[in-house]
PDB file of C-alpha atoms in Angstrom:
ATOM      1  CA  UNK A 113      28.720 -15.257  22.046  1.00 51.00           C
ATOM      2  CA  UNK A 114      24.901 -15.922  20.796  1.00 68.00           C
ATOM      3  CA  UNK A 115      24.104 -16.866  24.413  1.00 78.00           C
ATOM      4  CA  UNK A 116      25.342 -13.604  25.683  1.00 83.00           C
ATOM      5  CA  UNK A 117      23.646 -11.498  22.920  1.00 83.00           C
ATOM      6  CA  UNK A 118      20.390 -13.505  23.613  1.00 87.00           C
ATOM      7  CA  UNK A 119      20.652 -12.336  27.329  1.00 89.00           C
ATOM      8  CA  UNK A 120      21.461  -8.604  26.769  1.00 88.00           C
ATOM      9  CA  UNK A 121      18.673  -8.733  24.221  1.00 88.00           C
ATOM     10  CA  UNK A 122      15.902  -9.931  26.893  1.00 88.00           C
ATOM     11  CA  UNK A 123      17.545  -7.309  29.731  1.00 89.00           C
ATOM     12  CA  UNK A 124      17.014  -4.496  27.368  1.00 88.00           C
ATOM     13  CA  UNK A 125      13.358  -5.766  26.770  1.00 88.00           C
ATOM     14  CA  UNK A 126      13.591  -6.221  23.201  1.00 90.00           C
ATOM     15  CA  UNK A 127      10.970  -8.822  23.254  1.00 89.00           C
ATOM     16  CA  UNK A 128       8.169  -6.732  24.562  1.00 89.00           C
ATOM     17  CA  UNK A 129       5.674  -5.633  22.159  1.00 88.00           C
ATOM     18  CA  UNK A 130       2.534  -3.140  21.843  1.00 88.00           C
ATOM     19  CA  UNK A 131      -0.926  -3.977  23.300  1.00 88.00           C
ATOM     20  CA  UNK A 132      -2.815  -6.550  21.136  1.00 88.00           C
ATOM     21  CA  UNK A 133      -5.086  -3.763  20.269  1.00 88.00           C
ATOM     22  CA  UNK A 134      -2.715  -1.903  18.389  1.00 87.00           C
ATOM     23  CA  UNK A 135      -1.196  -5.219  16.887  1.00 89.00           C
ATOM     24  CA  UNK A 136      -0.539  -5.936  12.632  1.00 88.00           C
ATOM     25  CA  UNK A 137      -1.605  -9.108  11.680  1.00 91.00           C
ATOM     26  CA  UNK A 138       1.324  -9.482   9.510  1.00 91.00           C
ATOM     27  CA  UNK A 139       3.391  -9.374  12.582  1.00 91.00           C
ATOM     28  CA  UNK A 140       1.918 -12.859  13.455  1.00 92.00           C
ATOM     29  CA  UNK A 141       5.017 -14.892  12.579  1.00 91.00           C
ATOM     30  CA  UNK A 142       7.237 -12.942  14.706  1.00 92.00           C
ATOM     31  CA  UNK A 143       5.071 -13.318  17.854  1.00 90.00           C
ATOM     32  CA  UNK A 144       5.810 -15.972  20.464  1.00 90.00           C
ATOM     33  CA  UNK A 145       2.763 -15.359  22.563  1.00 87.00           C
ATOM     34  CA  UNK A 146       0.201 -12.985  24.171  1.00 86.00           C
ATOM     35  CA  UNK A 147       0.156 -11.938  28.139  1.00 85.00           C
ATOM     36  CA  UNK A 148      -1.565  -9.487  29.894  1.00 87.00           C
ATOM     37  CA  UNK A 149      -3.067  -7.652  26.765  1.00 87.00           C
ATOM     38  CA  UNK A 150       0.754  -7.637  25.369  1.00 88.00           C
ATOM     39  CA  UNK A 151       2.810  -9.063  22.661  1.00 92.00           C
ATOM     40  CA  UNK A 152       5.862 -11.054  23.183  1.00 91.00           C
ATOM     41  CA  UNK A 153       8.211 -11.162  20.306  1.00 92.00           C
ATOM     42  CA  UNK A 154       9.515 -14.313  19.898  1.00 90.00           C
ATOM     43  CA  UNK A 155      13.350 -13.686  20.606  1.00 90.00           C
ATOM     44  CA  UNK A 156      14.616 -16.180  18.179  1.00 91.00           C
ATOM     45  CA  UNK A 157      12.929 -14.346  15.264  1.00 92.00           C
ATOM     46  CA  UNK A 158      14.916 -11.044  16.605  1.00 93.00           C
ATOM     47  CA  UNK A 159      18.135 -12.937  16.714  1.00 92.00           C
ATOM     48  CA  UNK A 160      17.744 -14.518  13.427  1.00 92.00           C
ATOM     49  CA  UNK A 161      16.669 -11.378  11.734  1.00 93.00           C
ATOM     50  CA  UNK A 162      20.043  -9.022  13.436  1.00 93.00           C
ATOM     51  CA  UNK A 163      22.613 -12.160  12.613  1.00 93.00           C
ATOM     52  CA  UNK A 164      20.943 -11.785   8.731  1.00 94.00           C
ATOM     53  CA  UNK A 165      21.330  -8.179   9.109  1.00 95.00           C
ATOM     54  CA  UNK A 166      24.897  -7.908  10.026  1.00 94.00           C
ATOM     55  CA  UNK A 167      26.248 -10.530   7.502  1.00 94.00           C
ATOM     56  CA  UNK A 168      24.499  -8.372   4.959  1.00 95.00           C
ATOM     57  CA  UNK A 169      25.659  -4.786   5.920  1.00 95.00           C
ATOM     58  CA  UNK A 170      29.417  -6.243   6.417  1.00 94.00           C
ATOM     59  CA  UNK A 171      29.326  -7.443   2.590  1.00 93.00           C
ATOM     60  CA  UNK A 172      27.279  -4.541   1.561  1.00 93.00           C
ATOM     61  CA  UNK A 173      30.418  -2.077   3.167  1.00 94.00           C
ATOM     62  CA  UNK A 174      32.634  -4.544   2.190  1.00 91.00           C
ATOM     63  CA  UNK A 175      31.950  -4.377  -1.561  1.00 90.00           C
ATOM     64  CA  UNK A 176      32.362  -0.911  -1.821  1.00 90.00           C
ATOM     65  CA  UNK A 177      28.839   0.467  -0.395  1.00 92.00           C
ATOM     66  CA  UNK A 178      27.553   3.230   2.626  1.00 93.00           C
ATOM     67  CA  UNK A 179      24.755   2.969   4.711  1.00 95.00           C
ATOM     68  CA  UNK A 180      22.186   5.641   5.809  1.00 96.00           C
ATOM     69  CA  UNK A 181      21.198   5.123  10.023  1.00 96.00           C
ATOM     70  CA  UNK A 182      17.229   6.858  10.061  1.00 96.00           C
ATOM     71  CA  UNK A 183      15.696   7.245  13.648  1.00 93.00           C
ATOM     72  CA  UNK A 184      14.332  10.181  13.881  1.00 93.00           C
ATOM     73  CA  UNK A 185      12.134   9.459  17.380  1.00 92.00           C
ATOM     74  CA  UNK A 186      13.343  11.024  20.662  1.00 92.00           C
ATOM     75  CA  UNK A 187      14.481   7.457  22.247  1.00 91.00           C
ATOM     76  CA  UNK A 188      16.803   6.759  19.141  1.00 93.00           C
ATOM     77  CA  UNK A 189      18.446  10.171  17.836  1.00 93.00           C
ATOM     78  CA  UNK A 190      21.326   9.879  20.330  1.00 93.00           C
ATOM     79  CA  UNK A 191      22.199   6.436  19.575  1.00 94.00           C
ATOM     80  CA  UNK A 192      21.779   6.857  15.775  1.00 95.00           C
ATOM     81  CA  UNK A 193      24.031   9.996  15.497  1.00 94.00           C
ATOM     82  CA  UNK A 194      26.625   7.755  18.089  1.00 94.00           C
ATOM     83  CA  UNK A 195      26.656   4.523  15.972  1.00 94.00           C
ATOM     84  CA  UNK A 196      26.947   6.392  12.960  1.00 94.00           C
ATOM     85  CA  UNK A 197      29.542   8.796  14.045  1.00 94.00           C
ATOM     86  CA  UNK A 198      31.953   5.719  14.817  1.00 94.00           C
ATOM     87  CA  UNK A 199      32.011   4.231  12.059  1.00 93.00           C
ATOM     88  CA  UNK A 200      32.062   7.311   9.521  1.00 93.00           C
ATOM     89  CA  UNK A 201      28.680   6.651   8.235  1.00 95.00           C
ATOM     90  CA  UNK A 202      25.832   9.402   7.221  1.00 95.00           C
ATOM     91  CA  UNK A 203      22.525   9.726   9.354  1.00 96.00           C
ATOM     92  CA  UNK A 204      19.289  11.377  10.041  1.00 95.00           C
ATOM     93  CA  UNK A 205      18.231  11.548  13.410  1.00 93.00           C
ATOM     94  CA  UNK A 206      16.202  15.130  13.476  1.00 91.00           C
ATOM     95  CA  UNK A 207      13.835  15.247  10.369  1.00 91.00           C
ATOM     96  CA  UNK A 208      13.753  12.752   7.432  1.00 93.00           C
ATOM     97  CA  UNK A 209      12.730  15.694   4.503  1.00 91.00           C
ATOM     98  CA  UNK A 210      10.759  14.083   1.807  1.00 90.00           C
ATOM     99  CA  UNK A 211      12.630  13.788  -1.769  1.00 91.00           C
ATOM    100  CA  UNK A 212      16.359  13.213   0.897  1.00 92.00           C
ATOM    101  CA  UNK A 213      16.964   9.800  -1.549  1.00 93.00           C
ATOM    102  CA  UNK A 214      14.452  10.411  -4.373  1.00 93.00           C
ATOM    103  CA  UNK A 215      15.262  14.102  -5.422  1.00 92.00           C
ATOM    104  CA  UNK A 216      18.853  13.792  -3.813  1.00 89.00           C
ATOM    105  CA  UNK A 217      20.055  16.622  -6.480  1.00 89.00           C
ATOM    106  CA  UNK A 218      18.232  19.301  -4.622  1.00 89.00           C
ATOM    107  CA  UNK A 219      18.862  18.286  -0.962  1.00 90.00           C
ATOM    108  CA  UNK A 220      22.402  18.495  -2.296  1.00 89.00           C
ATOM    109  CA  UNK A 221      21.983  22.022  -3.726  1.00 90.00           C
ATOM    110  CA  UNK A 222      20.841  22.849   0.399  1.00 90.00           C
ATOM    111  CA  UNK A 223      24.055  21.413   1.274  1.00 91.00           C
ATOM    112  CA  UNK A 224      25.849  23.466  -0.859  1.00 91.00           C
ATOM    113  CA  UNK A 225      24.042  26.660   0.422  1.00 91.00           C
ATOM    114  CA  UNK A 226      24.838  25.977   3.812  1.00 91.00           C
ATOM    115  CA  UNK A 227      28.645  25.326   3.104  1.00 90.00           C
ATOM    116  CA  UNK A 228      28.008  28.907   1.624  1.00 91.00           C
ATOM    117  CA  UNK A 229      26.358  29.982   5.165  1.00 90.00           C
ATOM    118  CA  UNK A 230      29.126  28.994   6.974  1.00 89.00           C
ATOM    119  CA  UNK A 231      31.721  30.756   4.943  1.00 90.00           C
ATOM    120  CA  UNK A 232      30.194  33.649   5.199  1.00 89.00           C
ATOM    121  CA  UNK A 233      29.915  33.717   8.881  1.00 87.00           C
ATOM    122  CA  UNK A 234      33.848  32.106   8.991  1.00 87.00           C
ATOM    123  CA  UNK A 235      35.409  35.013   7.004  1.00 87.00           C
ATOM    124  CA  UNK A 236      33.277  37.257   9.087  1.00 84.00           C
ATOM    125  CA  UNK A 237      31.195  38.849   6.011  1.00 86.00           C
ATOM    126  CA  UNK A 238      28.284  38.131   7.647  1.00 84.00           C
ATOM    127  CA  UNK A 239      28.954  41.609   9.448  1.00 84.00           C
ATOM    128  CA  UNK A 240      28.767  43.520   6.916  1.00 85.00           C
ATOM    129  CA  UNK A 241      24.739  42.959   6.398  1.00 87.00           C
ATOM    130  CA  UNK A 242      22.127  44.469   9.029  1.00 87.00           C
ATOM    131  CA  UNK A 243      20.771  42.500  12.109  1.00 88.00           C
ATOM    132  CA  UNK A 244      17.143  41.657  10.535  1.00 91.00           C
ATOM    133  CA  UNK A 245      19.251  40.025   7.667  1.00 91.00           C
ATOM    134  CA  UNK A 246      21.796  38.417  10.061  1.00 89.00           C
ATOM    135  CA  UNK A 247      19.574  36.546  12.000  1.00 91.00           C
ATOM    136  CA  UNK A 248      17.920  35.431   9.041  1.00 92.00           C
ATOM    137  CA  UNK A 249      20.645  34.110   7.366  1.00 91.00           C
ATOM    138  CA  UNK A 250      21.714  32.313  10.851  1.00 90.00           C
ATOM    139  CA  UNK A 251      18.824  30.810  11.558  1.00 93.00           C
ATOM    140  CA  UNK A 252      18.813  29.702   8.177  1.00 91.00           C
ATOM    141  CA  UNK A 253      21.858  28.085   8.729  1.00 91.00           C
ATOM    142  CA  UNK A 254      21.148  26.531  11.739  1.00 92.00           C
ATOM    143  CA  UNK A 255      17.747  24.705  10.036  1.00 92.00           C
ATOM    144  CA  UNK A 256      20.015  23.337   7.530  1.00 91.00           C
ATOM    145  CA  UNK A 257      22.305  21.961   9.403  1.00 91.00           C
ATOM    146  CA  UNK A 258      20.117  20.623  12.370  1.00 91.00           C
ATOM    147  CA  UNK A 259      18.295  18.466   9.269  1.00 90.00           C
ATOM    148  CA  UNK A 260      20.914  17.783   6.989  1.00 91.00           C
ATOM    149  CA  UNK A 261      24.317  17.790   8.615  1.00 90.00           C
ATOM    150  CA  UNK A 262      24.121  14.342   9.485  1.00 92.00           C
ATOM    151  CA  UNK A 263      24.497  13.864   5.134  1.00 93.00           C
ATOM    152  CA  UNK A 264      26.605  16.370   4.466  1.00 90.00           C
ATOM    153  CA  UNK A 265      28.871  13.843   3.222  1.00 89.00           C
ATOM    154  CA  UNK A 266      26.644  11.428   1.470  1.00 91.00           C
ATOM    155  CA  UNK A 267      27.730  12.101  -2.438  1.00 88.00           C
ATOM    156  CA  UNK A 268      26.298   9.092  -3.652  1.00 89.00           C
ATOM    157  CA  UNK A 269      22.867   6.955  -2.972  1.00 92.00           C
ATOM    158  CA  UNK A 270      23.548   4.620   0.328  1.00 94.00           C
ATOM    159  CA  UNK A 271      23.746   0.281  -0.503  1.00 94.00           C
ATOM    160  CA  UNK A 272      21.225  -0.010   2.873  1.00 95.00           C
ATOM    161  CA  UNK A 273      18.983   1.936   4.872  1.00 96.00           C
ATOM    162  CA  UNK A 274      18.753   0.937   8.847  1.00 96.00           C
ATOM    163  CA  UNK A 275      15.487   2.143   9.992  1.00 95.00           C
ATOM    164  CA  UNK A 276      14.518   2.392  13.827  1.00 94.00           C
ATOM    165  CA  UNK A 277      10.533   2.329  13.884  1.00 91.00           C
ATOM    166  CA  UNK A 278       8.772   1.986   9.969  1.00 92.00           C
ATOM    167  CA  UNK A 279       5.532   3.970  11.264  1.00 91.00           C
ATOM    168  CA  UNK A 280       6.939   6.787  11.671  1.00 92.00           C
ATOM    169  CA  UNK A 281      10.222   6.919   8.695  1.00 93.00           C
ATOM    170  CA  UNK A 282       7.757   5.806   6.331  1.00 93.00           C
ATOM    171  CA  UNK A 283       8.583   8.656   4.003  1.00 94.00           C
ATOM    172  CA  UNK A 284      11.864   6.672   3.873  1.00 94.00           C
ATOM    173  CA  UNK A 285      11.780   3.195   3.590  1.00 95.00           C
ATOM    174  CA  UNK A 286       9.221   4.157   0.482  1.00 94.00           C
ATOM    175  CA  UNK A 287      12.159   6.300  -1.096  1.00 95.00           C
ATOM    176  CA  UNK A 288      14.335   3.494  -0.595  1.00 95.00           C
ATOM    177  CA  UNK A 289      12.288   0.686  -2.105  1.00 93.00           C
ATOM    178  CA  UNK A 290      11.434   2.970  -5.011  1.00 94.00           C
ATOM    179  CA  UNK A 291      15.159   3.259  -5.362  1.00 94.00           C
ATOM    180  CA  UNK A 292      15.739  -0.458  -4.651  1.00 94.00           C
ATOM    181  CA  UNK A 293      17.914   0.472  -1.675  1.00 95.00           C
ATOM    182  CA  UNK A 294      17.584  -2.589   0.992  1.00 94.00           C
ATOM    183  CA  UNK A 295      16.275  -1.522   4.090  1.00 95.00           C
ATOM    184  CA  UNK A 296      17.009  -3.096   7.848  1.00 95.00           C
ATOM    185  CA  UNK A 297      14.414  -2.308   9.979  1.00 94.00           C
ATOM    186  CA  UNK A 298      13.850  -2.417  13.843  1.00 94.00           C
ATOM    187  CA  UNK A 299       9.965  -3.498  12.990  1.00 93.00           C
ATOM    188  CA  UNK A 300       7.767  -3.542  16.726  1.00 92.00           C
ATOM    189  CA  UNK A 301       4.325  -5.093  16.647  1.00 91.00           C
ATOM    190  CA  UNK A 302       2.661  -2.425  15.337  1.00 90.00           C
ATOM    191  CA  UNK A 303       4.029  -2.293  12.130  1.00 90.00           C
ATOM    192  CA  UNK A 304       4.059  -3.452   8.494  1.00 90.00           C
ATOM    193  CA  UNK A 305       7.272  -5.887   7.842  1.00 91.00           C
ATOM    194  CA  UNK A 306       6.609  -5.822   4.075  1.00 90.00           C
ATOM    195  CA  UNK A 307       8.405  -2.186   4.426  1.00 89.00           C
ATOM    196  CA  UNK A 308      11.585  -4.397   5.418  1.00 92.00           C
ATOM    197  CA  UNK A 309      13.807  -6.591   3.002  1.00 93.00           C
ATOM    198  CA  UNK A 310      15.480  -7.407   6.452  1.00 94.00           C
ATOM    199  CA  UNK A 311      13.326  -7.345   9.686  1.00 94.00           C
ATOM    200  CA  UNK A 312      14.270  -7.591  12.965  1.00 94.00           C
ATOM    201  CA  UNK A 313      11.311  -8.199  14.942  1.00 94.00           C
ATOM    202  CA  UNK A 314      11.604  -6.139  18.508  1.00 92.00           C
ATOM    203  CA  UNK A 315      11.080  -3.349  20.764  1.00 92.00           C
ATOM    204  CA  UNK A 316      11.446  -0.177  18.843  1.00 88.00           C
ATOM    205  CA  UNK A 317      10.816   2.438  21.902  1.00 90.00           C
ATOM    206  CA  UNK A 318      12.880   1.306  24.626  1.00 90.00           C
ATOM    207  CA  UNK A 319      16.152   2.663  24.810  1.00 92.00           C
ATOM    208  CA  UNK A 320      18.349   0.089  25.643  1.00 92.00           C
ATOM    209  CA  UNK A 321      16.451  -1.828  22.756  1.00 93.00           C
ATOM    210  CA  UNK A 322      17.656   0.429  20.344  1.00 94.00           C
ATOM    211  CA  UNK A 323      21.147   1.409  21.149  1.00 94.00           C
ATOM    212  CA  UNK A 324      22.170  -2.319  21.601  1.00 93.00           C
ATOM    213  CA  UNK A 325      20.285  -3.478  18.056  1.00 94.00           C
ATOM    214  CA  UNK A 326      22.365  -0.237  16.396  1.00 95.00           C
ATOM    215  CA  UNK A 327      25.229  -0.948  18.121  1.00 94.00           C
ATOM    216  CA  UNK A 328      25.489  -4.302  16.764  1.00 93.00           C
ATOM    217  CA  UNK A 329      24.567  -3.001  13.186  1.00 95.00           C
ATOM    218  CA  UNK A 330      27.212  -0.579  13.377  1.00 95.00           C
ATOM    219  CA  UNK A 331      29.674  -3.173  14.545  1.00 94.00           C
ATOM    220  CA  UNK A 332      28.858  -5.264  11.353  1.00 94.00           C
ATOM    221  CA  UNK A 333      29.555  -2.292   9.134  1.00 94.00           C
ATOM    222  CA  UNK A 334      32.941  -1.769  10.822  1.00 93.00           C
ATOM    223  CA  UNK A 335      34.027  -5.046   9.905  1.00 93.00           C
ATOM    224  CA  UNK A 336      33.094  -4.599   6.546  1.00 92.00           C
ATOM    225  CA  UNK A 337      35.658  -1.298   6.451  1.00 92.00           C
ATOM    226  CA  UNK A 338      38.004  -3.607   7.469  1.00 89.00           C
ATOM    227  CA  UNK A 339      37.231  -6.024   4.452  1.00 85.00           C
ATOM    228  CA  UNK A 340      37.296  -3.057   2.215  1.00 84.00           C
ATOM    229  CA  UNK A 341      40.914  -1.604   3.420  1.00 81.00           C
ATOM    230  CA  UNK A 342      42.055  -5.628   3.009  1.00 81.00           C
ATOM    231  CA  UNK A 343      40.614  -5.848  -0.208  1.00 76.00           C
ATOM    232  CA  UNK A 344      42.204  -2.668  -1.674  1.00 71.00           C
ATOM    233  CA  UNK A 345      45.425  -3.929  -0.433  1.00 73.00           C
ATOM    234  CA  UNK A 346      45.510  -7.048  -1.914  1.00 73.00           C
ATOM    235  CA  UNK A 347      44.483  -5.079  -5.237  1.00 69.00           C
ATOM    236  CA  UNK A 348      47.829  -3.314  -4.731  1.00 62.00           C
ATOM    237  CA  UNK A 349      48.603  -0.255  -7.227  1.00 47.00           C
ATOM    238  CA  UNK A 350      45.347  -1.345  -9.196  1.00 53.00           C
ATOM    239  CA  UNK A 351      43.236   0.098  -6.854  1.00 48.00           C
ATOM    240  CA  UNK A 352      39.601  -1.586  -6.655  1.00 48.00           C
ATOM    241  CA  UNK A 353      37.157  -2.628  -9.436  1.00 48.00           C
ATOM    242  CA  UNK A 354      34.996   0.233 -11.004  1.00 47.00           C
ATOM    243  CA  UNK A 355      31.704   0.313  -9.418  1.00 50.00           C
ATOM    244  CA  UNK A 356      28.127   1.580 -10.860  1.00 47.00           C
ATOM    245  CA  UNK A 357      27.227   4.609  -8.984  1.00 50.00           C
ATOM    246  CA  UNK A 358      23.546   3.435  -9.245  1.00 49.00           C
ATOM    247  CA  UNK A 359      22.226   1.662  -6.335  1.00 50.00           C
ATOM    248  CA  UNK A 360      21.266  -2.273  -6.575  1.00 44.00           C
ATOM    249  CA  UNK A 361      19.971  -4.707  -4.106  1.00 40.00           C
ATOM    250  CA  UNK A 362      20.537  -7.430  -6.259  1.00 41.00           C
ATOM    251  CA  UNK A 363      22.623  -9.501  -3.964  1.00 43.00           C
ATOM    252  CA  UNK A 364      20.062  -8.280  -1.199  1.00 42.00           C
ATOM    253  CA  UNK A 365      19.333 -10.920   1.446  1.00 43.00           C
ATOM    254  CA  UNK A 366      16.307 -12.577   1.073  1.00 47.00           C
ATOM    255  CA  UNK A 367      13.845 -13.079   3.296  1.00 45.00           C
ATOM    256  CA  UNK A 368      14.884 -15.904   5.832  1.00 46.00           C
ATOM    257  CA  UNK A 369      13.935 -19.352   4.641  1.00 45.00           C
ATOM    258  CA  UNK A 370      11.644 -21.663   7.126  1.00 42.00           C
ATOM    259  CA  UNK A 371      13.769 -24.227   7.017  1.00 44.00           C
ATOM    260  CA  UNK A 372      16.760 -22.464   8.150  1.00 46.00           C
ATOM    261  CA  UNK A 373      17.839 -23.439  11.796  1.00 50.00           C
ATOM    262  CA  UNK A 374      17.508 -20.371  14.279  1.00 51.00           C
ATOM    263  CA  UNK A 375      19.742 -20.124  16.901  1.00 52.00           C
ATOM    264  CA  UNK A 376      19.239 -21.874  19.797  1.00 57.00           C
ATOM    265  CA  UNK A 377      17.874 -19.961  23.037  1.00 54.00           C
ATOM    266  CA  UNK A 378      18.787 -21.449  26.238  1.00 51.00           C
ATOM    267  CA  UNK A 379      15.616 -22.208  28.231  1.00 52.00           C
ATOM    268  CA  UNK A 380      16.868 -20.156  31.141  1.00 47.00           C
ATOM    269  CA  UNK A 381      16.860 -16.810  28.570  1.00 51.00           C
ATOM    270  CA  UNK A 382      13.008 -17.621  27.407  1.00 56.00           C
ATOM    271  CA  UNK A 383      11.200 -14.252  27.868  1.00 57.00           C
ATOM    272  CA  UNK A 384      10.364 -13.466  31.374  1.00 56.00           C
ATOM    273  CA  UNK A 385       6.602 -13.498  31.647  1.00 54.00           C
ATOM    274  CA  UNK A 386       4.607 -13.560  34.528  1.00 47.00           C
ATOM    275  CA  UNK A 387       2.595 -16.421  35.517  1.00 45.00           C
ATOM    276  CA  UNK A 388      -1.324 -16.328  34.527  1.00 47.00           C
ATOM    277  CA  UNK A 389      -4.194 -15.585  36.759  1.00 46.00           C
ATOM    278  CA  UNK A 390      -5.675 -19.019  38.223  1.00 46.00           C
ATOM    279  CA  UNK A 391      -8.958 -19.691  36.693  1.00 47.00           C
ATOM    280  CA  UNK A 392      -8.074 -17.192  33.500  1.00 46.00           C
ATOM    281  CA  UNK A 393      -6.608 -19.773  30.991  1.00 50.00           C
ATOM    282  CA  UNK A 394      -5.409 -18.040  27.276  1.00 50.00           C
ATOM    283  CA  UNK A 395      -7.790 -19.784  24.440  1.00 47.00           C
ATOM    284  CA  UNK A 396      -6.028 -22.766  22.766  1.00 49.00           C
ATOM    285  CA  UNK A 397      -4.335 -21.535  19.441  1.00 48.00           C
ATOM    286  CA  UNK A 398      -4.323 -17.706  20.666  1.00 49.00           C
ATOM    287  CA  UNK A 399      -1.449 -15.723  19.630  1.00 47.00           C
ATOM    288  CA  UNK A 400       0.778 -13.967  22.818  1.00 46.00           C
ATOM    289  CA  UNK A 401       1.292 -10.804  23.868  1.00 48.00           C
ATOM    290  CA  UNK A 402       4.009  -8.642  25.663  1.00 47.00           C
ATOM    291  CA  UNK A 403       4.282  -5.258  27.027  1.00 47.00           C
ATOM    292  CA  UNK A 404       5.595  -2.260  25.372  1.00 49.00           C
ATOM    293  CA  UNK A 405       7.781   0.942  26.372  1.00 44.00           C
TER     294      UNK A 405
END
């Protein structure tokens, strides 16, 4: 099963980074080499960092816990509002609003007015007021919802926060680590892992990057629905244990230890790169590089 995700992983280019001029140093550990002016992510840091992110999402959703899907660039909206959708989780996937997890009372209070919005325009009331102030009050609506509707249902701060791309939800993964929310983040070269309490070092602009890294995220949080139903059964008529309502990251995983084994990558799934112009060798000790989307 590894061997197969390895291989849809490279098809999808996951392992193709930004141009080394655009590169963060801190990425360094998560970079297998340098070609052409491009990164190449080293694949087994990207398959390390998803396996740590699923085991921690399942037991996160498991004990009791929701998680927020942010990707708010074109190439990831449609498979953040998909992967989220199936599994009955909240998302944002048009416009993170600043103060969404940090002043969480008033983005509520929006909520409310737009459940208000749409009963007016259910019962038909909306009628009764003249067009200027109709088409205020529906575009109103419509604002709302595009930004919010993906939350509507999110009474209570999330356990995790998957982020596609930290350069550009920065606004959010700083809520969430001011909250102490862990975050999961799709981190390319060009951006700061430190925003991450899980990384997953890879291609955050192709497509087929991002649908198959969510999809896999949102697989993980599935089974941890189905270790929640199990658990509430075996607590019978008790129901389960009483939970704080405040969020903690104390059983957060930790960033992954050096001398923990990464999976094995066949040779035959190494990262296609093409071979180097005759007479052009790369300078002993020089860190590789990969292109990007």
């Amino acid at each position: 099963m590894a061997s197969e995700v390895v291989r849809q992983l490279i098809d999808a280019g996951i392992h193709y980074g930004h141009r080394v001029s655009r590169w963060n140093p801190k990425m360094r550990p998560y970079i297998y080499r340098r070609h052409n002016l491009i990164h190449i992510i080293d694949i087994k840091e990207t398959v390390r960092g998803l396996l740590y992110a699923r085991k921690f999402l399942a037991n996160a959703v498991g004990d009791g816990g929701d998680v927020l899907f942010v990707g708010t660039k074109r190439q990831a909206r449609q498979a953040i509002r998909s992967a989220a959708e199936r599994v009955g989780m909240h998302y944002v996937c048009e416009r993170w609003l600043g103060g969404t997890l940090t002043n969480f009372r008033t983005i509520r209070s929006r909520l409310t007015r737009l459940e208000e919005l749409e009963a007016l325009e259910e019962s038909g009331q909306i009628s009764q007021f003249g067009k200027k102030m109709m088409s205020s009050l529906t575009r109103e609506k419509n604002k709302i919802k595009r930004n919010l509707d993906g939350i509507r249902k999110m009474s209570r701060l999330p356990a995790a926060v998957v982020v596609i791309d930290v350069r550009r939800e920065h606004i959010a993964v700083k809520e969430a680590k001011k909250l102490g929310i862990a975050t999961v983040c799709l981190i390319d070269t060009d951006s700061d892992p430190d925003y991450a309490d899980i990384p997953i070092p890879g291609n955050d602009d192709a497509i087929r990057a991002i649908e198959l890294i969510v999809g896999q995220l949102a697989d993980a949080v599935e089974e941890g629905l189905k270790g929640r139903a199990v658990r509430v059964e075996e607590d019978g008529g008790q129901g389960q244990r009483r939970r704080s309502r405040r969020p903690t990251t104390a059983r957060a995983v930790q960033a992954p230890k050096a001398e923990e084994k990464a999976p094995e990558v066949p040779a035959a799934m190494e990262p296609p790169v093409a071979a180097e112009q005759p007479g052009t060798p790369a300078p002993e000790g020089a860190v590789a590089d990969a292109p990007s989307e």
